[in-house]
Amino acid sequence: MSTFQAPKGTYDLLPPDSATYLAVREAISGPLKNSGYGYIETPGFENVELFARGVGESTDIVTKEMYAFETKGGDRLALRPEGTASVLRAALEANLHKGGNLPVKLWYSGSYYRYERPQKGRYRHFSQVGAEAIGTEDPALDAELIILADQAYRSLGLRNFRILLNSLGDKECRPVYRAALQDFLRGLDLDDDTRRRVDINPLRVLDDKREYVQKQLAGAPMLRDYLCEACKAYHEQVRELLTAAQVAFEDDEKLVRGLDYYTRTTFEFVHDGLGSQSAVGGGGRYDGLSEMIGGPALPSVGWALGVDRTVLALEAEGIALDIPAATSVYAVPLGDEARRVLFGAVTALRRAGVATDFAYGGKGLKNAMKSANRSGARLALVAGERDLAEGVVQLKDLTSGEQTPVALDAVVDEVRRALA
Ligand code: AMP
């Protein structure tokens, strides 16, 4: 062990488990790539104001959880706590929304940082795959994103997740509801912090998990009763499209989520095997965000799925992904001449696309065969002086133990045949 450890709230991804993380990222991005979403990558940090304005000054993410710092040059930056604000900033900066080809559909994958109290499923550095569809108001787009996330989770074999769905209204109806909710909440017995929240972001109070708060919320005005006709019709269409696609969802009128920018459709994917950190992913429509960060009106919708929690969900359901062994062939040279010749064969195999590894460091036969077995390879190539004198190497099937001599110049073809 060295003097140093991974910082609190973080962990390292190491082989072989790291292969599962890669496979999860692949599984989530697969349906997006197949549906017109292009890959976008943005910096790991941004101007802190982008998040303050985009995510919301009153959110926990901005007030408590952001890694914000000042550079030597005096810039105020923050490690990104989420992806949407950055992606929209980048799309606006590059004028992707101009030229008439809307929506702009983008997907991303990367690291995010929140200064949270660490626990299982909640880390200070975590990984998300996300998707954003920018510039179009169409319930089919909201439905598309939910269907693609559902498809991704199902392709991983996950079954014990649920989709919670709600509408948060728009700039017409939400303020009316907000005022009514504030009136109600101001009549309750709440602590100072929560009372402040009633002033700044009353909808978040509905999300408060503490029992003494939840008990008092019975009888609170519900947004459903305040939705304008346009929002109601929009939401009904999203619901119908999901039903037609046979994607099951639950209406959850209390779902508000932790970011301020959501309007209309909001949703969360929760997994029942994860304890308190049960949200594996979430998203929604953010029709006002572009204007909040200085852009034109661009109604948009998106989601982000957490890779860490998706891996925990796989564990909770006892799902082991079928990940092919990294190495197919393992070469074991016996002596210096064999080393030179087999290293050449390894290079040729790799150039031919065969996953091959080599016993480095002058290991003896016994040790080298142990490494071969540990690598998961199906075949070993073994050669000593006598083999070389005959112009062959031994091709050994590591499952059956069967060994056959193969002419040196036929190694690539013979290996391919044996693996087929
Ligand atoms: P949010 O941006 O808060 O909606 O988060 C979207 C998804 O990212 C969540 O459903 C989680 O899967 C994941 N996530 C958010 N925060 C954390 C965290 N601190 N640790 C691990 N995963 C997280």
CSV table of C-alpha atoms and ligand atoms in Angstrom, one decimal:
chain,number,residue,atom,x,y,z
A,1,MET,CA,0.0,0.0,0.0
A,2,SER,CA,1.2,3.5,-0.7
A,3,THR,CA,0.9,6.5,1.6
A,4,PHE,CA,-2.1,7.7,-0.3
A,5,GLN,CA,-5.7,6.5,-0.6
A,6,ALA,CA,-8.5,7.4,-2.9
A,7,PRO,CA,-10.2,10.6,-1.6
A,8,LYS,CA,-13.2,10.2,0.7
A,9,GLY,CA,-16.4,9.3,-1.2
A,10,THR,CA,-14.5,8.0,-4.3
A,11,TYR,CA,-13.4,4.5,-5.4
A,12,ASP,CA,-11.2,3.1,-8.1
A,13,LEU,CA,-12.5,0.9,-10.9
A,14,LEU,CA,-10.3,-2.1,-11.2
A,15,PRO,CA,-10.2,-5.2,-13.4
A,16,PRO,CA,-12.1,-7.5,-13.7
A,17,ASP,CA,-15.0,-5.5,-12.2
A,18,SER,CA,-14.2,-2.4,-14.4
A,19,ALA,CA,-15.3,-4.5,-17.4
A,20,THR,CA,-18.9,-4.4,-16.0
A,21,TYR,CA,-18.8,-0.6,-15.9
A,22,LEU,CA,-17.7,-0.5,-19.5
A,23,ALA,CA,-20.4,-2.9,-20.5
A,24,VAL,CA,-23.0,-0.8,-18.7
A,25,ARG,CA,-21.9,2.3,-20.5
A,26,GLU,CA,-22.1,0.4,-23.8
A,27,ALA,CA,-25.6,-0.9,-23.0
A,28,ILE,CA,-26.9,2.5,-22.1
A,29,SER,CA,-25.4,4.3,-25.1
A,30,GLY,CA,-26.3,1.6,-27.6
A,31,PRO,CA,-29.9,2.5,-28.0
A,32,LEU,CA,-29.0,6.2,-28.2
A,33,LYS,CA,-26.5,5.7,-31.0
A,34,ASN,CA,-29.2,3.7,-32.8
A,35,SER,CA,-31.7,6.5,-32.5
A,36,GLY,CA,-29.9,9.6,-34.0
A,37,TYR,CA,-28.0,10.8,-31.0
A,38,GLY,CA,-24.5,12.0,-31.7
A,39,TYR,CA,-21.7,11.8,-29.1
A,40,ILE,CA,-20.7,15.0,-27.3
A,41,GLU,CA,-17.8,15.6,-24.8
A,42,THR,CA,-17.5,18.8,-22.7
A,43,PRO,CA,-14.9,19.8,-20.2
A,44,GLY,CA,-14.9,18.4,-16.6
A,45,PHE,CA,-15.3,22.0,-15.3
A,46,GLU,CA,-17.2,25.1,-16.3
A,47,ASN,CA,-17.8,28.6,-15.2
A,48,VAL,CA,-19.5,28.3,-11.8
A,49,GLU,CA,-22.3,30.7,-12.9
A,50,LEU,CA,-23.5,28.2,-15.6
A,51,PHE,CA,-24.5,25.8,-12.9
A,52,ALA,CA,-25.7,28.5,-10.5
A,53,ARG,CA,-28.1,29.8,-13.2
A,54,GLY,CA,-28.8,26.5,-14.9
A,55,VAL,CA,-29.2,24.0,-12.1
A,56,GLY,CA,-30.6,26.6,-9.7
A,57,GLU,CA,-29.3,28.9,-6.9
A,58,SER,CA,-31.7,27.2,-4.4
A,59,THR,CA,-30.8,23.6,-5.1
A,60,ASP,CA,-28.6,21.5,-2.8
A,61,ILE,CA,-26.4,20.7,-5.7
A,62,VAL,CA,-25.4,24.4,-6.1
A,63,THR,CA,-25.5,25.6,-2.5
A,64,LYS,CA,-23.9,22.6,-0.8
A,65,GLU,CA,-22.5,20.1,-3.2
A,66,MET,CA,-20.5,21.9,-5.8
A,67,TYR,CA,-16.7,21.7,-6.0
A,68,ALA,CA,-16.2,25.4,-6.8
A,69,PHE,CA,-12.8,27.1,-6.9
A,70,GLU,CA,-10.9,30.1,-8.2
A,71,THR,CA,-8.1,29.6,-10.6
A,72,LYS,CA,-4.8,31.5,-10.5
A,73,GLY,CA,-6.1,33.6,-13.3
A,74,GLY,CA,-9.1,34.6,-11.2
A,75,ASP,CA,-11.8,32.5,-13.0
A,76,ARG,CA,-14.5,31.1,-10.9
A,77,LEU,CA,-15.0,27.5,-12.0
A,78,ALA,CA,-16.7,24.4,-10.7
A,79,LEU,CA,-16.3,20.7,-11.4
A,80,ARG,CA,-19.4,19.7,-13.2
A,81,PRO,CA,-22.1,18.3,-10.9
A,82,GLU,CA,-24.3,17.2,-13.8
A,83,GLY,CA,-24.3,17.2,-17.6
A,84,THR,CA,-27.3,19.0,-19.0
A,85,ALA,CA,-26.2,22.6,-18.4
A,86,SER,CA,-22.8,21.9,-20.0
A,87,VAL,CA,-24.2,20.1,-23.0
A,88,LEU,CA,-26.7,22.9,-23.7
A,89,ARG,CA,-23.9,25.5,-23.2
A,90,ALA,CA,-21.8,23.7,-25.8
A,91,ALA,CA,-24.6,23.3,-28.3
A,92,LEU,CA,-25.5,27.0,-28.1
A,93,GLU,CA,-21.8,28.0,-28.3
A,94,ALA,CA,-21.4,25.9,-31.5
A,95,ASN,CA,-24.7,27.1,-32.9
A,96,LEU,CA,-25.9,23.5,-33.3
A,97,HIS,CA,-29.5,24.7,-33.0
A,98,LYS,CA,-29.2,26.9,-36.1
A,99,GLY,CA,-29.6,25.5,-39.6
A,100,GLY,CA,-33.0,24.2,-39.1
A,101,ASN,CA,-32.2,20.6,-38.1
A,102,LEU,CA,-34.0,20.3,-34.8
A,103,PRO,CA,-34.0,18.6,-32.4
A,104,VAL,CA,-30.2,18.5,-31.8
A,105,LYS,CA,-29.8,15.0,-30.3
A,106,LEU,CA,-26.7,14.4,-28.2
A,107,TRP,CA,-25.4,11.7,-25.8
A,108,TYR,CA,-22.5,11.8,-23.4
A,109,SER,CA,-20.7,9.8,-20.8
A,110,GLY,CA,-18.4,10.9,-18.1
A,111,SER,CA,-17.5,11.8,-14.5
A,112,TYR,CA,-19.5,14.1,-12.3
A,113,TYR,CA,-18.6,15.5,-8.9
A,114,ARG,CA,-20.8,16.4,-5.9
A,115,TYR,CA,-19.7,17.1,-2.4
A,116,GLU,CA,-22.2,14.7,-0.8
A,117,ARG,CA,-22.3,12.7,2.4
A,118,PRO,CA,-20.9,9.4,1.1
A,119,GLN,CA,-22.8,6.2,1.5
A,120,LYS,CA,-23.5,3.1,-0.6
A,121,GLY,CA,-24.7,4.4,-4.0
A,122,ARG,CA,-23.8,8.0,-3.2
A,123,TYR,CA,-20.3,9.1,-4.1
A,124,ARG,CA,-18.4,12.3,-4.5
A,125,HIS,CA,-17.2,11.2,-7.9
A,126,PHE,CA,-19.6,9.2,-10.0
A,127,SER,CA,-20.3,8.4,-13.6
A,128,GLN,CA,-23.3,9.0,-15.8
A,129,VAL,CA,-24.4,8.4,-19.3
A,130,GLY,CA,-26.8,11.0,-20.5
A,131,ALA,CA,-28.9,12.1,-23.5
A,132,GLU,CA,-30.4,15.5,-24.5
A,133,ALA,CA,-32.8,16.3,-27.3
A,134,ILE,CA,-32.6,20.1,-27.8
A,135,GLY,CA,-34.9,22.5,-29.5
A,136,THR,CA,-38.2,20.6,-30.1
A,137,GLU,CA,-41.4,20.4,-28.2
A,138,ASP,CA,-43.0,17.1,-29.0
A,139,PRO,CA,-44.3,14.5,-26.6
A,140,ALA,CA,-42.9,11.8,-28.8
A,141,LEU,CA,-39.4,13.0,-28.0
A,142,ASP,CA,-40.1,12.7,-24.2
A,143,ALA,CA,-41.5,9.2,-24.8
A,144,GLU,CA,-38.5,8.3,-27.0
A,145,LEU,CA,-36.0,9.1,-24.3
A,146,ILE,CA,-38.0,7.1,-21.6
A,147,ILE,CA,-38.4,4.2,-24.0
A,148,LEU,CA,-34.6,4.2,-24.8
A,149,ALA,CA,-33.6,4.2,-21.1
A,150,ASP,CA,-36.1,1.3,-20.5
A,151,GLN,CA,-34.6,-0.6,-23.5
A,152,ALA,CA,-31.1,0.0,-22.1
A,153,TYR,CA,-32.0,-1.3,-18.7
A,154,ARG,CA,-33.8,-4.3,-20.1
A,155,SER,CA,-30.9,-5.2,-22.4
A,156,LEU,CA,-28.8,-5.5,-19.3
A,157,GLY,CA,-31.3,-8.0,-17.9
A,158,LEU,CA,-32.7,-5.6,-15.2
A,159,ARG,CA,-36.3,-6.2,-14.3
A,160,ASN,CA,-36.9,-4.8,-10.8
A,161,PHE,CA,-36.9,-1.1,-11.7
A,162,ARG,CA,-39.9,1.2,-11.9
A,163,ILE,CA,-40.5,4.4,-13.9
A,164,LEU,CA,-42.0,7.3,-12.0
A,165,LEU,CA,-43.7,9.9,-14.1
A,166,ASN,CA,-45.0,13.4,-13.4
A,167,SER,CA,-45.6,16.7,-15.1
A,168,LEU,CA,-44.3,19.9,-13.4
A,169,GLY,CA,-46.4,22.3,-15.6
A,170,ASP,CA,-45.0,25.2,-17.5
A,171,LYS,CA,-44.4,28.9,-17.1
A,172,GLU,CA,-48.2,29.5,-17.3
A,173,CYS,CA,-49.5,27.2,-14.7
A,174,ARG,CA,-46.6,26.4,-12.5
A,175,PRO,CA,-46.4,29.9,-10.9
A,176,VAL,CA,-50.1,29.8,-9.9
A,177,TYR,CA,-49.5,26.4,-8.3
A,178,ARG,CA,-46.3,27.6,-6.6
A,179,ALA,CA,-48.2,30.4,-4.9
A,180,ALA,CA,-50.9,28.1,-3.7
A,181,LEU,CA,-48.4,25.7,-2.4
A,182,GLN,CA,-46.5,28.4,-0.6
A,183,ASP,CA,-49.7,29.6,1.1
A,184,PHE,CA,-50.3,26.1,2.3
A,185,LEU,CA,-46.7,25.5,3.4
A,186,ARG,CA,-46.5,28.7,5.4
A,187,GLY,CA,-49.3,27.5,7.6
A,188,LEU,CA,-47.2,24.4,8.7
A,189,ASP,CA,-44.9,23.9,11.6
A,190,LEU,CA,-41.5,23.7,9.8
A,191,ASP,CA,-37.9,24.4,10.8
A,192,ASP,CA,-36.0,27.5,9.6
A,193,ASP,CA,-34.2,25.8,6.8
A,194,THR,CA,-37.4,24.3,5.4
A,195,ARG,CA,-39.2,27.7,5.7
A,196,ARG,CA,-36.5,29.3,3.7
A,197,ARG,CA,-37.0,26.6,1.1
A,198,VAL,CA,-40.7,27.4,1.0
A,199,ASP,CA,-39.7,30.9,-0.1
A,200,ILE,CA,-37.2,29.9,-2.7
A,201,ASN,CA,-38.3,26.5,-4.0
A,202,PRO,CA,-41.5,25.3,-2.4
A,203,LEU,CA,-41.9,22.3,-4.7
A,204,ARG,CA,-38.8,20.7,-3.2
A,205,VAL,CA,-40.5,20.6,0.2
A,206,LEU,CA,-42.9,18.0,-1.3
A,207,ASP,CA,-39.8,15.9,-1.9
A,208,ASP,CA,-38.6,16.1,1.8
A,209,LYS,CA,-38.2,12.6,3.1
A,210,ARG,CA,-38.5,13.4,6.8
A,211,GLU,CA,-41.6,12.0,8.4
A,212,TYR,CA,-42.6,15.1,10.4
A,213,VAL,CA,-42.7,17.0,7.1
A,214,GLN,CA,-44.4,14.3,5.1
A,215,LYS,CA,-47.1,14.0,7.8
A,216,GLN,CA,-48.0,17.6,7.5
A,217,LEU,CA,-48.2,17.5,3.7
A,218,ALA,CA,-51.4,15.5,3.6
A,219,GLY,CA,-53.9,17.9,2.0
A,220,ALA,CA,-51.3,20.0,0.2
A,221,PRO,CA,-52.5,21.4,-3.1
A,222,MET,CA,-51.4,19.0,-5.9
A,223,LEU,CA,-49.9,20.3,-9.2
A,224,ARG,CA,-52.2,18.0,-11.1
A,225,ASP,CA,-55.2,20.2,-10.2
A,226,TYR,CA,-53.4,23.3,-11.5
A,227,LEU,CA,-52.0,22.0,-14.8
A,228,CYS,CA,-53.1,24.2,-17.7
A,229,GLU,CA,-54.9,22.5,-20.6
A,230,ALA,CA,-51.8,22.5,-22.8
A,231,CYS,CA,-49.7,20.8,-20.2
A,232,LYS,CA,-52.4,18.3,-19.5
A,233,ALA,CA,-52.8,17.4,-23.1
A,234,TYR,CA,-49.0,17.2,-23.5
A,235,HIS,CA,-48.7,14.9,-20.6
A,236,GLU,CA,-51.5,12.7,-21.7
A,237,GLN,CA,-49.8,12.2,-25.0
A,238,VAL,CA,-46.5,11.2,-23.3
A,239,ARG,CA,-48.5,8.7,-21.2
A,240,GLU,CA,-50.3,7.3,-24.3
A,241,LEU,CA,-47.1,6.8,-26.3
A,242,LEU,CA,-45.4,5.0,-23.4
A,243,THR,CA,-48.5,2.8,-22.9
A,244,ALA,CA,-48.5,2.0,-26.7
A,245,ALA,CA,-44.8,1.1,-26.4
A,246,GLN,CA,-45.6,-1.2,-23.5
A,247,VAL,CA,-43.4,0.7,-21.2
A,248,ALA,CA,-44.9,0.5,-17.7
A,249,PHE,CA,-44.8,3.6,-15.6
A,250,GLU,CA,-46.3,4.9,-12.4
A,251,ASP,CA,-47.8,8.4,-12.0
A,252,ASP,CA,-46.1,10.0,-9.1
A,253,GLU,CA,-47.5,13.4,-8.3
A,254,LYS,CA,-44.8,14.1,-5.7
A,255,LEU,CA,-41.9,13.7,-8.1
A,256,VAL,CA,-40.2,17.0,-8.4
A,257,ARG,CA,-36.4,16.1,-8.6
A,258,GLY,CA,-33.5,18.1,-7.3
A,259,LEU,CA,-32.8,20.4,-10.2
A,260,ASP,CA,-34.7,23.6,-10.8
A,261,TYR,CA,-34.8,23.6,-14.6
A,262,TYR,CA,-37.4,21.0,-15.2
A,263,THR,CA,-40.8,21.8,-16.8
A,264,ARG,CA,-43.6,19.5,-17.8
A,265,THR,CA,-42.4,15.9,-18.1
A,266,THR,CA,-40.2,14.6,-15.3
A,267,PHE,CA,-39.4,11.1,-14.6
A,268,GLU,CA,-37.2,8.9,-12.5
A,269,PHE,CA,-36.0,5.3,-12.8
A,270,VAL,CA,-35.9,3.7,-9.3
A,271,HIS,CA,-34.6,0.3,-8.5
A,272,ASP,CA,-36.1,-1.6,-5.6
A,273,GLY,CA,-33.0,-3.4,-4.5
A,274,LEU,CA,-30.9,-0.4,-3.7
A,275,GLY,CA,-32.1,0.9,-0.3
A,276,SER,CA,-32.2,4.6,0.2
A,277,GLN,CA,-30.2,5.6,-2.9
A,278,SER,CA,-32.8,4.0,-5.2
A,279,ALA,CA,-32.8,6.4,-8.1
A,280,VAL,CA,-30.7,4.9,-10.9
A,281,GLY,CA,-31.5,7.6,-13.4
A,282,GLY,CA,-33.8,10.5,-14.1
A,283,GLY,CA,-34.6,13.4,-16.3
A,284,GLY,CA,-37.3,15.5,-17.9
A,285,ARG,CA,-38.1,18.4,-20.0
A,286,TYR,CA,-36.3,21.7,-19.5
A,287,ASP,CA,-38.0,24.2,-21.8
A,288,GLY,CA,-36.7,27.3,-20.0
A,289,LEU,CA,-33.1,26.4,-19.4
A,290,SER,CA,-31.7,27.8,-22.6
A,291,GLU,CA,-33.1,31.2,-21.9
A,292,MET,CA,-31.8,31.0,-18.3
A,293,ILE,CA,-28.3,30.7,-19.6
A,294,GLY,CA,-28.6,33.4,-22.2
A,295,GLY,CA,-29.8,31.5,-25.2
A,296,PRO,CA,-32.9,31.6,-27.3
A,297,ALA,CA,-36.1,29.7,-26.4
A,298,LEU,CA,-35.2,26.0,-27.0
A,299,PRO,CA,-37.6,23.5,-25.5
A,300,SER,CA,-35.6,20.4,-24.7
A,301,VAL,CA,-35.7,17.1,-22.9
A,302,GLY,CA,-33.1,14.7,-21.5
A,303,TRP,CA,-32.0,12.2,-18.9
A,304,ALA,CA,-28.9,11.0,-17.1
A,305,LEU,CA,-28.5,7.4,-15.9
A,306,GLY,CA,-26.0,6.7,-13.1
A,307,VAL,CA,-23.5,4.0,-14.1
A,308,ASP,CA,-22.4,3.3,-10.5
A,309,ARG,CA,-26.0,2.7,-9.3
A,310,THR,CA,-26.8,0.7,-12.4
A,311,VAL,CA,-23.9,-1.7,-11.5
A,312,LEU,CA,-25.3,-1.9,-8.0
A,313,ALA,CA,-28.7,-2.7,-9.4
A,314,LEU,CA,-27.2,-5.6,-11.5
A,315,GLU,CA,-25.6,-6.9,-8.3
A,316,ALA,CA,-28.9,-6.6,-6.4
A,317,GLU,CA,-30.6,-8.7,-9.1
A,318,GLY,CA,-27.8,-11.2,-9.2
A,319,ILE,CA,-27.0,-10.5,-12.8
A,320,ALA,CA,-23.5,-11.3,-14.1
A,321,LEU,CA,-23.0,-9.8,-17.5
A,322,ASP,CA,-21.7,-12.1,-20.2
A,323,ILE,CA,-18.3,-10.4,-20.7
A,324,PRO,CA,-15.9,-12.2,-23.1
A,325,ALA,CA,-12.5,-12.9,-21.7
A,326,ALA,CA,-10.0,-10.1,-22.6
A,327,THR,CA,-7.5,-12.6,-23.9
A,328,SER,CA,-8.1,-15.4,-26.4
A,329,VAL,CA,-4.5,-16.6,-26.9
A,330,TYR,CA,-1.6,-16.6,-24.4
A,331,ALA,CA,2.0,-17.2,-25.7
A,332,VAL,CA,4.5,-19.0,-23.6
A,333,PRO,CA,8.2,-19.0,-24.8
A,334,LEU,CA,10.8,-21.3,-23.4
A,335,GLY,CA,14.2,-19.8,-24.0
A,336,ASP,CA,15.5,-16.7,-25.7
A,337,GLU,CA,15.1,-17.7,-29.3
A,338,ALA,CA,11.5,-18.8,-28.6
A,339,ARG,CA,10.9,-15.4,-27.0
A,340,ARG,CA,11.9,-13.6,-30.2
A,341,VAL,CA,9.9,-15.9,-32.5
A,342,LEU,CA,6.7,-16.0,-30.3
A,343,PHE,CA,6.8,-12.3,-29.7
A,344,GLY,CA,6.6,-11.9,-33.5
A,345,ALA,CA,3.7,-14.4,-33.6
A,346,VAL,CA,1.9,-12.4,-30.9
A,347,THR,CA,2.3,-9.2,-32.9
A,348,ALA,CA,0.9,-10.9,-36.0
A,349,LEU,CA,-2.0,-12.3,-34.1
A,350,ARG,CA,-2.9,-8.9,-32.6
A,351,ARG,CA,-2.7,-7.2,-36.0
A,352,ALA,CA,-5.1,-9.9,-37.3
A,353,GLY,CA,-7.5,-8.8,-34.5
A,354,VAL,CA,-6.9,-11.8,-32.1
A,355,ALA,CA,-6.8,-10.8,-28.4
A,356,THR,CA,-3.4,-12.1,-27.5
A,357,ASP,CA,-1.0,-11.8,-24.5
A,358,PHE,CA,2.5,-12.9,-23.7
A,359,ALA,CA,4.4,-14.4,-20.8
A,360,TYR,CA,6.8,-11.5,-20.0
A,361,GLY,CA,9.7,-11.5,-17.7
A,362,GLY,CA,11.2,-14.9,-18.5
A,363,LYS,CA,8.7,-16.9,-16.5
A,364,GLY,CA,9.2,-20.7,-16.2
A,365,LEU,CA,6.8,-23.0,-17.9
A,366,LYS,CA,4.7,-23.7,-14.8
A,367,ASN,CA,4.3,-20.1,-13.8
A,368,ALA,CA,3.6,-19.1,-17.4
A,369,MET,CA,0.8,-21.7,-17.8
A,370,LYS,CA,-0.7,-20.4,-14.5
A,371,SER,CA,-0.8,-16.9,-16.0
A,372,ALA,CA,-2.3,-18.4,-19.2
A,373,ASN,CA,-5.1,-20.0,-17.3
A,374,ARG,CA,-5.8,-16.9,-15.2
A,375,SER,CA,-6.0,-14.7,-18.3
A,376,GLY,CA,-9.1,-16.6,-19.4
A,377,ALA,CA,-7.4,-17.5,-22.8
A,378,ARG,CA,-8.8,-20.5,-24.7
A,379,LEU,CA,-5.5,-21.3,-26.4
A,380,ALA,CA,-1.8,-21.2,-25.5
A,381,LEU,CA,1.0,-21.1,-27.9
A,382,VAL,CA,4.1,-22.8,-26.4
A,383,ALA,CA,7.5,-23.1,-28.1
A,384,GLY,CA,10.9,-24.4,-27.0
A,385,GLU,CA,14.1,-24.9,-28.9
A,386,ARG,CA,13.1,-28.3,-30.3
A,387,ASP,CA,9.8,-26.9,-31.7
A,388,LEU,CA,11.7,-24.1,-33.4
A,389,ALA,CA,14.2,-26.5,-34.9
A,390,GLU,CA,11.2,-28.2,-36.5
A,391,GLY,CA,9.7,-24.9,-37.6
A,392,VAL,CA,6.6,-25.3,-35.4
A,393,VAL,CA,5.0,-24.0,-32.2
A,394,GLN,CA,2.6,-26.1,-30.0
A,395,LEU,CA,-1.0,-24.9,-30.1
A,396,LYS,CA,-2.6,-26.0,-26.8
A,397,ASP,CA,-6.3,-26.0,-26.1
A,398,LEU,CA,-6.5,-24.9,-22.5
A,399,THR,CA,-9.9,-26.5,-21.9
A,400,SER,CA,-9.2,-30.0,-23.2
A,401,GLY,CA,-5.4,-29.9,-22.7
A,402,GLU,CA,-5.0,-31.2,-26.2
A,403,GLN,CA,-1.8,-30.0,-28.0
A,404,THR,CA,-1.0,-29.9,-31.7
A,405,PRO,CA,2.1,-28.7,-33.5
A,406,VAL,CA,1.4,-25.9,-36.0
A,407,ALA,CA,3.8,-24.6,-38.7
A,408,LEU,CA,5.2,-21.2,-37.7
A,409,ASP,CA,3.9,-19.5,-40.9
A,410,ALA,CA,0.4,-20.9,-40.4
A,411,VAL,CA,-0.1,-19.7,-36.8
A,412,VAL,CA,-2.6,-16.9,-37.5
A,413,ASP,CA,-4.7,-19.2,-39.7
A,414,GLU,CA,-4.6,-22.1,-37.3
A,415,VAL,CA,-5.5,-20.0,-34.3
A,416,ARG,CA,-8.4,-18.4,-36.1
A,417,ARG,CA,-9.6,-21.9,-37.1
A,418,ALA,CA,-9.3,-23.1,-33.5
A,419,LEU,CA,-11.2,-20.1,-32.1
A,420,ALA,CA,-13.9,-20.2,-34.7
B,1,AMP,P1,-29.5,13.6,-11.0
B,1,AMP,O1,-28.6,14.4,-11.9
B,1,AMP,O2,-29.4,14.0,-9.5
B,1,AMP,O3,-30.9,13.4,-11.5
B,1,AMP,O4,-28.8,12.1,-11.0
B,1,AMP,C1,-29.0,11.3,-12.1
B,1,AMP,C2,-28.5,9.9,-11.7
B,1,AMP,O5,-27.1,10.1,-11.4
B,1,AMP,C3,-29.0,9.4,-10.4
B,1,AMP,O6,-30.2,8.7,-10.6
B,1,AMP,C4,-27.9,8.5,-9.9
B,1,AMP,O7,-27.9,7.2,-10.6
B,1,AMP,C5,-26.7,9.2,-10.4
B,1,AMP,N1,-26.1,10.0,-9.3
B,1,AMP,C6,-26.4,11.3,-8.9
B,1,AMP,N2,-25.7,11.6,-7.8
B,1,AMP,C7,-24.9,10.6,-7.5
B,1,AMP,C8,-23.9,10.3,-6.5
B,1,AMP,N3,-23.6,11.3,-5.6
B,1,AMP,N4,-23.3,9.1,-6.5
B,1,AMP,C9,-23.7,8.1,-7.4
B,1,AMP,N5,-24.6,8.3,-8.4
B,1,AMP,C10,-25.2,9.5,-8.4
